[in-house]
Short mmCIF file of C-alpha atoms in Angstrom, two decimals:
data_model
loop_
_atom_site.label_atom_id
_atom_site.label_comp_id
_atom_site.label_asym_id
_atom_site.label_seq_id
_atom_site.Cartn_x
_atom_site.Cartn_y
_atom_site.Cartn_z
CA UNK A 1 0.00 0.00 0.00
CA UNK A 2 0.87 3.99 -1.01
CA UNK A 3 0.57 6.56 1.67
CA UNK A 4 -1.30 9.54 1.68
CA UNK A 5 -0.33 11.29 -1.80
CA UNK A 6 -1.25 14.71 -2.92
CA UNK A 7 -1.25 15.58 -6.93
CA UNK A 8 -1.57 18.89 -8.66
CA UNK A 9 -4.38 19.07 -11.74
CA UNK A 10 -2.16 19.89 -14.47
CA UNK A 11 -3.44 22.27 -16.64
CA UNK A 12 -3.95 20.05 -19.32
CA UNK A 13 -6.51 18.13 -17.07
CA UNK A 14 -8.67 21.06 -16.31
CA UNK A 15 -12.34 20.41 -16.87
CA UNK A 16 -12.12 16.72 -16.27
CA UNK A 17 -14.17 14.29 -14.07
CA UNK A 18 -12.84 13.67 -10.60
CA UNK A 19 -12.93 9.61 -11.26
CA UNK A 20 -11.93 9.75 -15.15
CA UNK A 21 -8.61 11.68 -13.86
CA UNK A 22 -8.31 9.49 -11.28
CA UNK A 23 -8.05 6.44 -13.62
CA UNK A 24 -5.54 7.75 -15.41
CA UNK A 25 -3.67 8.65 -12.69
CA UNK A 26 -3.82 5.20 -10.41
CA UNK A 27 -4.38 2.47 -13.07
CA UNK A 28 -5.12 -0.23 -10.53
CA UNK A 29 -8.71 2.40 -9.19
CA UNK A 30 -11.98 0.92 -10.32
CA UNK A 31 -15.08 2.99 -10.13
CA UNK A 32 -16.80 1.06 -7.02
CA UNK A 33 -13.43 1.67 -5.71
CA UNK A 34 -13.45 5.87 -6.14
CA UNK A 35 -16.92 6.27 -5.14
CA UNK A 36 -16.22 4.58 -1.97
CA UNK A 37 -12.96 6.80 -1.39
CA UNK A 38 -15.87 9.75 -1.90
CA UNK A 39 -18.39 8.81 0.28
CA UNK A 40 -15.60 8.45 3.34
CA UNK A 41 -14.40 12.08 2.65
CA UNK A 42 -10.77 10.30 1.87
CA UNK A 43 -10.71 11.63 -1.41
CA UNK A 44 -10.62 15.47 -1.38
CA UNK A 45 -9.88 18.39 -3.51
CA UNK A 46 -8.74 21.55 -1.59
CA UNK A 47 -9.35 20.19 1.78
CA UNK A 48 -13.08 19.67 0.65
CA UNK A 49 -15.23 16.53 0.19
CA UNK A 50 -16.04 15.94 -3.78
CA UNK A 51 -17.90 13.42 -5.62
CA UNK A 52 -16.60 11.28 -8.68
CA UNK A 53 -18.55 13.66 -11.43
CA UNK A 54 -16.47 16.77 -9.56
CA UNK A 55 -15.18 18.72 -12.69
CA UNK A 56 -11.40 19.66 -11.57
CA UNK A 57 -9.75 23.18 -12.20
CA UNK A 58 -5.80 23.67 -12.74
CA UNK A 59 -3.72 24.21 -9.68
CA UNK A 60 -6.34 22.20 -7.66
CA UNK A 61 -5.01 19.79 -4.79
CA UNK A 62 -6.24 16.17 -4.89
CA UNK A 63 -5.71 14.36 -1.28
CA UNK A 64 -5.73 10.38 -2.03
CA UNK A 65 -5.38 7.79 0.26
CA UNK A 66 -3.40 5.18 0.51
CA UNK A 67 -3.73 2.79 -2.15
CA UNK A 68 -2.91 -0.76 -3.67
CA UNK A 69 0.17 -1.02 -5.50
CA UNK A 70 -0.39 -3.11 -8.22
CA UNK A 71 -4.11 -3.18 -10.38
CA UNK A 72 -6.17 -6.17 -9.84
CA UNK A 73 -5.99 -9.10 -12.84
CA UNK A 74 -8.24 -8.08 -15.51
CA UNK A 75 -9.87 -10.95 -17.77
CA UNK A 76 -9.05 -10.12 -20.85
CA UNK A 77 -11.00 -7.23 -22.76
CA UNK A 78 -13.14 -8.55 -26.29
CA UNK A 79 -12.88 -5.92 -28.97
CA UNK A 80 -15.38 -3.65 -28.00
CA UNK A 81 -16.33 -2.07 -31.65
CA UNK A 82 -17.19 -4.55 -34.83
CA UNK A 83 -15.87 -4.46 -38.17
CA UNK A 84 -18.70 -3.27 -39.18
CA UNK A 85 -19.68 -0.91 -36.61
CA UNK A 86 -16.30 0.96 -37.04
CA UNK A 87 -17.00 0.90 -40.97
CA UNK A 88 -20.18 2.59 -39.86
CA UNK A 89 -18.73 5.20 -37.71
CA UNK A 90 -16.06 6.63 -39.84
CA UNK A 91 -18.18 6.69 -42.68
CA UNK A 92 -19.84 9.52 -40.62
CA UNK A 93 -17.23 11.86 -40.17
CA UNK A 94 -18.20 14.95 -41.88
CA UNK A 95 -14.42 16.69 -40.55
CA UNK A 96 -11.59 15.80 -39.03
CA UNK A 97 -8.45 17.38 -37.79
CA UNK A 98 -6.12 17.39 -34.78
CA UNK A 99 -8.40 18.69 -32.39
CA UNK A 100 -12.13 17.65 -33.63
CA UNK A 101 -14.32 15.40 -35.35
CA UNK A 102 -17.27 16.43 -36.68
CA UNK A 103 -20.04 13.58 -37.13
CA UNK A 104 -23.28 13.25 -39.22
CA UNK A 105 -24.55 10.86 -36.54
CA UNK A 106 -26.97 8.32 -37.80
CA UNK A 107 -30.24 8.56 -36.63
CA UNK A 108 -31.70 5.69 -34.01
CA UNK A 109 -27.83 5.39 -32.51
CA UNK A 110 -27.58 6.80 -28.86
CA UNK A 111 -25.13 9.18 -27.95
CA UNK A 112 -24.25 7.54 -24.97
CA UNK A 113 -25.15 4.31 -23.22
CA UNK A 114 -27.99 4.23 -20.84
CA UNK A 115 -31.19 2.01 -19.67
CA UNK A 116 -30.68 -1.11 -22.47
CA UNK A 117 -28.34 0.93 -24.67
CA UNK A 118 -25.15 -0.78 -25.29
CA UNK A 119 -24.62 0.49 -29.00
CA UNK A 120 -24.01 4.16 -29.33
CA UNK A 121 -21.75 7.11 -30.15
CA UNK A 122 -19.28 7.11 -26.93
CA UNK A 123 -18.87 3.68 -27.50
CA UNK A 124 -17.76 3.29 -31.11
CA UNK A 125 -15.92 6.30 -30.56
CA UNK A 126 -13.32 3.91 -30.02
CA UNK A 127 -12.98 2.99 -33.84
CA UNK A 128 -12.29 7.54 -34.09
CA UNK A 129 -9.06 7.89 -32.27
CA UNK A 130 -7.04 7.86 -35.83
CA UNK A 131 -3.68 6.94 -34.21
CA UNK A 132 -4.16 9.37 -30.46
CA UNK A 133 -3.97 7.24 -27.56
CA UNK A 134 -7.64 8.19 -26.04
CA UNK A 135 -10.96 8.55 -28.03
CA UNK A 136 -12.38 11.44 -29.17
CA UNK A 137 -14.89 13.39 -26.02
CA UNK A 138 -18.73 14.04 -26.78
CA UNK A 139 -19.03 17.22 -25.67
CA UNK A 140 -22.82 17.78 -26.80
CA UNK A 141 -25.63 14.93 -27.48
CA UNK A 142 -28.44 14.61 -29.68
CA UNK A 143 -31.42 12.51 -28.70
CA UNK A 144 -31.56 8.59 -30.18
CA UNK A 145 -33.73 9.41 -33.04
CA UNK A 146 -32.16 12.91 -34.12
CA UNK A 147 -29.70 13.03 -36.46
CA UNK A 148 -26.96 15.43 -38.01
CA UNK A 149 -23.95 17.30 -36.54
CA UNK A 150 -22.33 15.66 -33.46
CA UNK A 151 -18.97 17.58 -32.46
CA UNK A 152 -15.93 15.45 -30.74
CA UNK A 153 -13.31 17.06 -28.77
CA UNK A 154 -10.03 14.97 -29.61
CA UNK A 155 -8.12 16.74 -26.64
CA UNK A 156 -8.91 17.75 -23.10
CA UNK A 157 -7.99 21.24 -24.03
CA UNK A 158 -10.34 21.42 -26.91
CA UNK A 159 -13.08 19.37 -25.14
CA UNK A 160 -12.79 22.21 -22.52
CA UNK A 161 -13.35 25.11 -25.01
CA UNK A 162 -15.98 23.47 -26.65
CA UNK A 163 -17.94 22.76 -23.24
CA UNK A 164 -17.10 26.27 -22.52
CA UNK A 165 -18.36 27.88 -25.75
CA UNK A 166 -21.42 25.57 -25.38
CA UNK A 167 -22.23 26.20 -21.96
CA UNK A 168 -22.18 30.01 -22.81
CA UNK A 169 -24.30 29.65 -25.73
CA UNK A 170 -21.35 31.15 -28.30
CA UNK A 171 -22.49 28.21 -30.81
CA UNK A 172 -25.47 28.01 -33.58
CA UNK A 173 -27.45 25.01 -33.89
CA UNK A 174 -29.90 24.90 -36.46
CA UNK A 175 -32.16 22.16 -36.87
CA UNK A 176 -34.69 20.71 -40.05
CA UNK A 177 -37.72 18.98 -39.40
CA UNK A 178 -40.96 17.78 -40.84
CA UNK A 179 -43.69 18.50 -39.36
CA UNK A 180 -47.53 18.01 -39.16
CA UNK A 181 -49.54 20.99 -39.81
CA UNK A 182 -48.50 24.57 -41.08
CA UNK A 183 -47.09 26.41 -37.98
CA UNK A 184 -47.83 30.14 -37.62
CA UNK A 185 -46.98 32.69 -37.97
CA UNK A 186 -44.35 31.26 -40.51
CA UNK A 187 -41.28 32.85 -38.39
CA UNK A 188 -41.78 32.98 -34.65
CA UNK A 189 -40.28 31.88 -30.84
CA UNK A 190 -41.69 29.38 -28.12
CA UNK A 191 -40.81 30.44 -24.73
CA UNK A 192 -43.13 27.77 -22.90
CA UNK A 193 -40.61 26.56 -19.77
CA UNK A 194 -39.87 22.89 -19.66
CA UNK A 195 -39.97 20.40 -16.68
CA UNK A 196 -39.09 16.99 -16.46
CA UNK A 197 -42.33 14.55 -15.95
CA UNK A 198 -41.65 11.04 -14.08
CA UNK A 199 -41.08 8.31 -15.89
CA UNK A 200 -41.66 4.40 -14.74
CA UNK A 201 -39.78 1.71 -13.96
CA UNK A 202 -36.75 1.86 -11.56
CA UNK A 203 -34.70 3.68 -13.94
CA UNK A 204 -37.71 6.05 -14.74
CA UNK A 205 -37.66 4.82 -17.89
CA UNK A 206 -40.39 7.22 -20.12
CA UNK A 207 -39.20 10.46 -18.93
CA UNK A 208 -40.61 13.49 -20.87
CA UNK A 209 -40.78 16.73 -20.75
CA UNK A 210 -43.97 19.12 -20.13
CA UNK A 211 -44.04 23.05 -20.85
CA UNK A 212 -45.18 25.46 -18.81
CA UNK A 213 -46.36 28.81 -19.63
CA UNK A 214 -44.03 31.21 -19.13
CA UNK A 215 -45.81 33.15 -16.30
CA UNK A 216 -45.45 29.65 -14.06
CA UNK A 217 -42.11 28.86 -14.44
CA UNK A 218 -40.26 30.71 -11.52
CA UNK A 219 -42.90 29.36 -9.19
CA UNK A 220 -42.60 25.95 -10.61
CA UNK A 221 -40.31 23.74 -8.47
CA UNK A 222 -37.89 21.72 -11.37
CA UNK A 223 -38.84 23.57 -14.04
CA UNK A 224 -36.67 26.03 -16.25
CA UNK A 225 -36.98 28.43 -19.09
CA UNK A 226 -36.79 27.54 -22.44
CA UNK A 227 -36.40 29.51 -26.14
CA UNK A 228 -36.62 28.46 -29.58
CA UNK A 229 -36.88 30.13 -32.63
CA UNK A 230 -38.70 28.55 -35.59
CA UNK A 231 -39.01 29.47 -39.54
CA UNK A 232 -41.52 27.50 -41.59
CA UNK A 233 -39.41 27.36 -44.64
CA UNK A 234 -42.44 25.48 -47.03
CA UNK A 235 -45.88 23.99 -46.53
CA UNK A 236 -47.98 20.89 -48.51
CA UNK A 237 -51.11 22.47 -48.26
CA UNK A 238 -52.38 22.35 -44.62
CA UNK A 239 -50.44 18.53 -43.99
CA UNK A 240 -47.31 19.13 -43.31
CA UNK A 241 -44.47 22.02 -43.55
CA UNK A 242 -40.79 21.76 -43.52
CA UNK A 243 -39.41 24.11 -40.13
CA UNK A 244 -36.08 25.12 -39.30
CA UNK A 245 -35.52 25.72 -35.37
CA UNK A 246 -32.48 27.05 -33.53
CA UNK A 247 -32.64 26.25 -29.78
CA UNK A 248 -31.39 28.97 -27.75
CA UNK A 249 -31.52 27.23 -25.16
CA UNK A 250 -30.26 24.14 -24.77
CA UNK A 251 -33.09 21.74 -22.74
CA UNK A 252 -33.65 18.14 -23.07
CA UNK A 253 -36.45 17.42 -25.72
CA UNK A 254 -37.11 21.04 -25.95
CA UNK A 255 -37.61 21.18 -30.17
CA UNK A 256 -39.92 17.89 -30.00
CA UNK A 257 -41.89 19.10 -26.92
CA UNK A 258 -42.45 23.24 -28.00
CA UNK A 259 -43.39 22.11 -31.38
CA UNK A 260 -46.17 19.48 -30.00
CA UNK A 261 -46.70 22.09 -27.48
CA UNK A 262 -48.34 24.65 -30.14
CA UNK A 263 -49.82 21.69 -32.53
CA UNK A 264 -47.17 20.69 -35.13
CA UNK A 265 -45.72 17.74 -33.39
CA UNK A 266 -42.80 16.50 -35.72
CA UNK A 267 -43.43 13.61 -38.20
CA UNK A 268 -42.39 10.44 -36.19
CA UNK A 269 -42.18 11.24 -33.06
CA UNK A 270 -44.07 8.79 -30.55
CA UNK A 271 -43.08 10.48 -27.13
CA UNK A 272 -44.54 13.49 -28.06
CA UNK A 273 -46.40 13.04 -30.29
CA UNK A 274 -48.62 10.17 -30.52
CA UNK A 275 -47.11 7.99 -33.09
CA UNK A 276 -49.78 5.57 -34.34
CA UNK A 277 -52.07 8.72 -34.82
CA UNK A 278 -52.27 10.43 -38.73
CA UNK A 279 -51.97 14.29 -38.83
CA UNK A 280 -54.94 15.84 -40.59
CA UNK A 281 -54.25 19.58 -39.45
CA UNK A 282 -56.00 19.33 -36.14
CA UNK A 283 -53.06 19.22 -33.61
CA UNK A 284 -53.10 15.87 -32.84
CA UNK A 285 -50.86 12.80 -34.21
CA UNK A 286 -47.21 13.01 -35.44
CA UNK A 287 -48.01 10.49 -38.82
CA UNK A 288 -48.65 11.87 -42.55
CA UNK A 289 -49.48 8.11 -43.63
CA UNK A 290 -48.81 6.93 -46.53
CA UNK A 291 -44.91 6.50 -48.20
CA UNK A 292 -43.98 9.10 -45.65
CA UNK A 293 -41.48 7.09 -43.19
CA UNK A 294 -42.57 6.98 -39.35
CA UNK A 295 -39.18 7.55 -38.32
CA UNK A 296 -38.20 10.70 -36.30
CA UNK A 297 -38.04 13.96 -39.08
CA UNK A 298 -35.49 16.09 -36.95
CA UNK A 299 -32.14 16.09 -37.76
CA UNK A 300 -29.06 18.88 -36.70
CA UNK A 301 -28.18 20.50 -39.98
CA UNK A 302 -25.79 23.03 -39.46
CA UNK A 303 -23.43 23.89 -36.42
CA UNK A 304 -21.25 26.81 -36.07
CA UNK A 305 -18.30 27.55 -33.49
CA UNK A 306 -15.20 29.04 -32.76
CA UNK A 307 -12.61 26.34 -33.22
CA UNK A 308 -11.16 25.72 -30.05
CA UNK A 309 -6.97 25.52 -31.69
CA UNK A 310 -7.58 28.20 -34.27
CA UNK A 311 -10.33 30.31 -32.78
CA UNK A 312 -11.59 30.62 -36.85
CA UNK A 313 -15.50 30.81 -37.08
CA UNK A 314 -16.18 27.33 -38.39
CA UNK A 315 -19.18 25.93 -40.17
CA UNK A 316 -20.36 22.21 -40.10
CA UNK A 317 -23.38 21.47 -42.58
CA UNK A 318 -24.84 18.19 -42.59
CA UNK A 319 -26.54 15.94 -45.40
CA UNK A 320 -30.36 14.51 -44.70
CA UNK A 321 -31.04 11.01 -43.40
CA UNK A 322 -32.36 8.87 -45.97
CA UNK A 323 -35.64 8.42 -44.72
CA UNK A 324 -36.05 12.47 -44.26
CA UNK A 325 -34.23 12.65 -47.55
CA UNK A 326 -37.31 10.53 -49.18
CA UNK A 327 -39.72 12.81 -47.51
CA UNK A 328 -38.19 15.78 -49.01
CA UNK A 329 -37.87 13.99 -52.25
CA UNK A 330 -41.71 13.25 -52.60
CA UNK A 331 -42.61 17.08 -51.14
CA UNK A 332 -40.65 18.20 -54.13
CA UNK A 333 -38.32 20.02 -51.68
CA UNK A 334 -34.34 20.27 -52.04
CA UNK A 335 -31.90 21.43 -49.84
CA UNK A 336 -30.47 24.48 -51.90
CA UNK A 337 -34.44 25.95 -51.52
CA UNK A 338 -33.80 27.06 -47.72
CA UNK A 339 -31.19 29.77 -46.82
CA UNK A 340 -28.25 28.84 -44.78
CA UNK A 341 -29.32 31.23 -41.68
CA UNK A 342 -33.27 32.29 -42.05
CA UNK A 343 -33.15 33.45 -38.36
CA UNK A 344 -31.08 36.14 -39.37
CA UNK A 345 -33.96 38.56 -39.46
CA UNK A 346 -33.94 37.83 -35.90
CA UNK A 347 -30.31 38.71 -35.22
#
């Protein structure tokens, strides 16, 4: 056994989790292991009690306890990503340098693992590292179902600008969707607040998200303001109508919830809704019927940042899923119809 050590976060490991820099540090640490260590108050940062999640700063103090000198035997680790799932990954990067990757992330693949998700993003990631030692960092998610741009950090120091630049809303998002209905006026914001709604199951498995006028969120325990900006680019009669949203905020579900919220649920979208219901202009149902797919019709088109090496205004555009790409095909719609910004009227 080690005795009491104290370590320094270099600044190079600024922004990182308590128990991922941990693992680096003391290969032989499991997790059970760490959040033990937290729960006793042995581990501490600057004198004061942490948990594993604890982001660390530069310059901070980590107290660790003694520890065991050599790692436990390990059975030996299967490949964790398939031929074919690493065929499947890399054939979505959209961009790729020494400090990001850009993906076009399929839709129906999870960004990260969860309640029965095994497959997803932070897991194939693996199959990304393109000769670094350690995978590429998600520094953002999109829901299951939504695809387009999904941004990679390939180093600490650019995952922490990113999270930075995210966290202070200096990025763009801007998001196509089908959905059911005509939304007006054609260019407008939602500001209903969001808050989370139980799910079931031990896990709370069916979690959703409910608005709230705006007027009842501060008094709301949980719940927490929300903005997005919509543009309904072009209609099919009264059915349907492709929209372009930008999220200004940055809640979970909040596109998929504010546009069910004022009657244009998107096209394929069970949880909010109602899946097995067909659209006929009324509010209710998120189906058009027919050769239109009943897959999700919300995918990230365009992202634009600062880049966290070369601080140049980048932006990341995004191709249309097939099945949204069929939609579009049999609405007579193309891509090159819709400007790249048409919220800049807002600006």
């Amino acid at each position: 056994m080690s005795g009491v050590q104290i370590r320094e976060v270099a600044a190079g490991d600024a922004d990182m989790r308590l128990d991922r820099w941990l693992k680096l540090q003391f290969p032989q640490l499991n997790q059970i292991r760490i959040e033990k260590m937290c729960r006793k108050g042995e581990l501490r940062v600057d004198g004061g009690r942490v948990k594993p999640a604890t982001r660390l700063e530069a310059g901070q103090s980590v107290r660790v306890p003694p520890l065991p000198d050599q790692a436990p035997p390990q059975k030996p680790r299967e490949p964790r990503v398939s031929a074919a799932d690493e065929k499947l990954i890399q054939s979505a990067v959209l961009y790729r340098d020494d400090h990001i990757i850009a993906l076009n992330k399929p839709p129906g693949l999870p960004t990260q693992g969860g309640s029965k998700q095994t497959r997803h993003v932070d897991g194939l990631s693996e199959a990304l590292k393109f000769g670094y030692d350690e995978k590429p960092r998600l520094v953002h998610r999109l829901d299951k179902d939504t695809s387009g741009v999904l941004l990679l950090a390939r180093t600490r120091q650019a995952a922490q600008a990113l999270t930075t630049s995210i966290r202070h809303h200096a990025t763009r998002k801007i998001y196509w969707s089908v959905v059911a209905g005509v939304p007006t006026p054609y260019l407008g914001e939602i500001k209903y607040g969001l808050m989370k709604a139980p799910g079931h199951g031990r896990r709370g498995e069916g979690e959703k998200m409910i608005c709230l006028h705006p007027r009842n969120v501060a008094e709301t325990p949980g719940a927490k303001r929300a903005l997005t900006q919509y543009a309904t680019l072009y209609r099919v009669a009264s059915r349907a109508a492709w929209v372009a949203m930008e999220p200004i905020t940055g809640r979970t579900h909040q596109l998929r919830a504010h546009m069910a919220e004022i009657g244009h649920p998107i096209i394929g979208d069970g949880k909010y809704g109602g899946s097995g219901q067909e659209n006929l202009g009324d509010g209710w149902g998120a189906q058009l019927g027919g050769i239109i797919s009943k897959k999700l019709h919300l995918h990230a088109r365009l992202m634009r940042f600062e880049h966290p090496h070369t601080k140049v205004e980048m932006t990341i555009v995004a191709p249309l899923p097939e099945h949204m790409a069929h939609t579009f095909e049999t609405f007579d719609w193309t891509a090159d119809m819709a400007e790249e910004d048409p919220f800049a009227s807002l600006r």
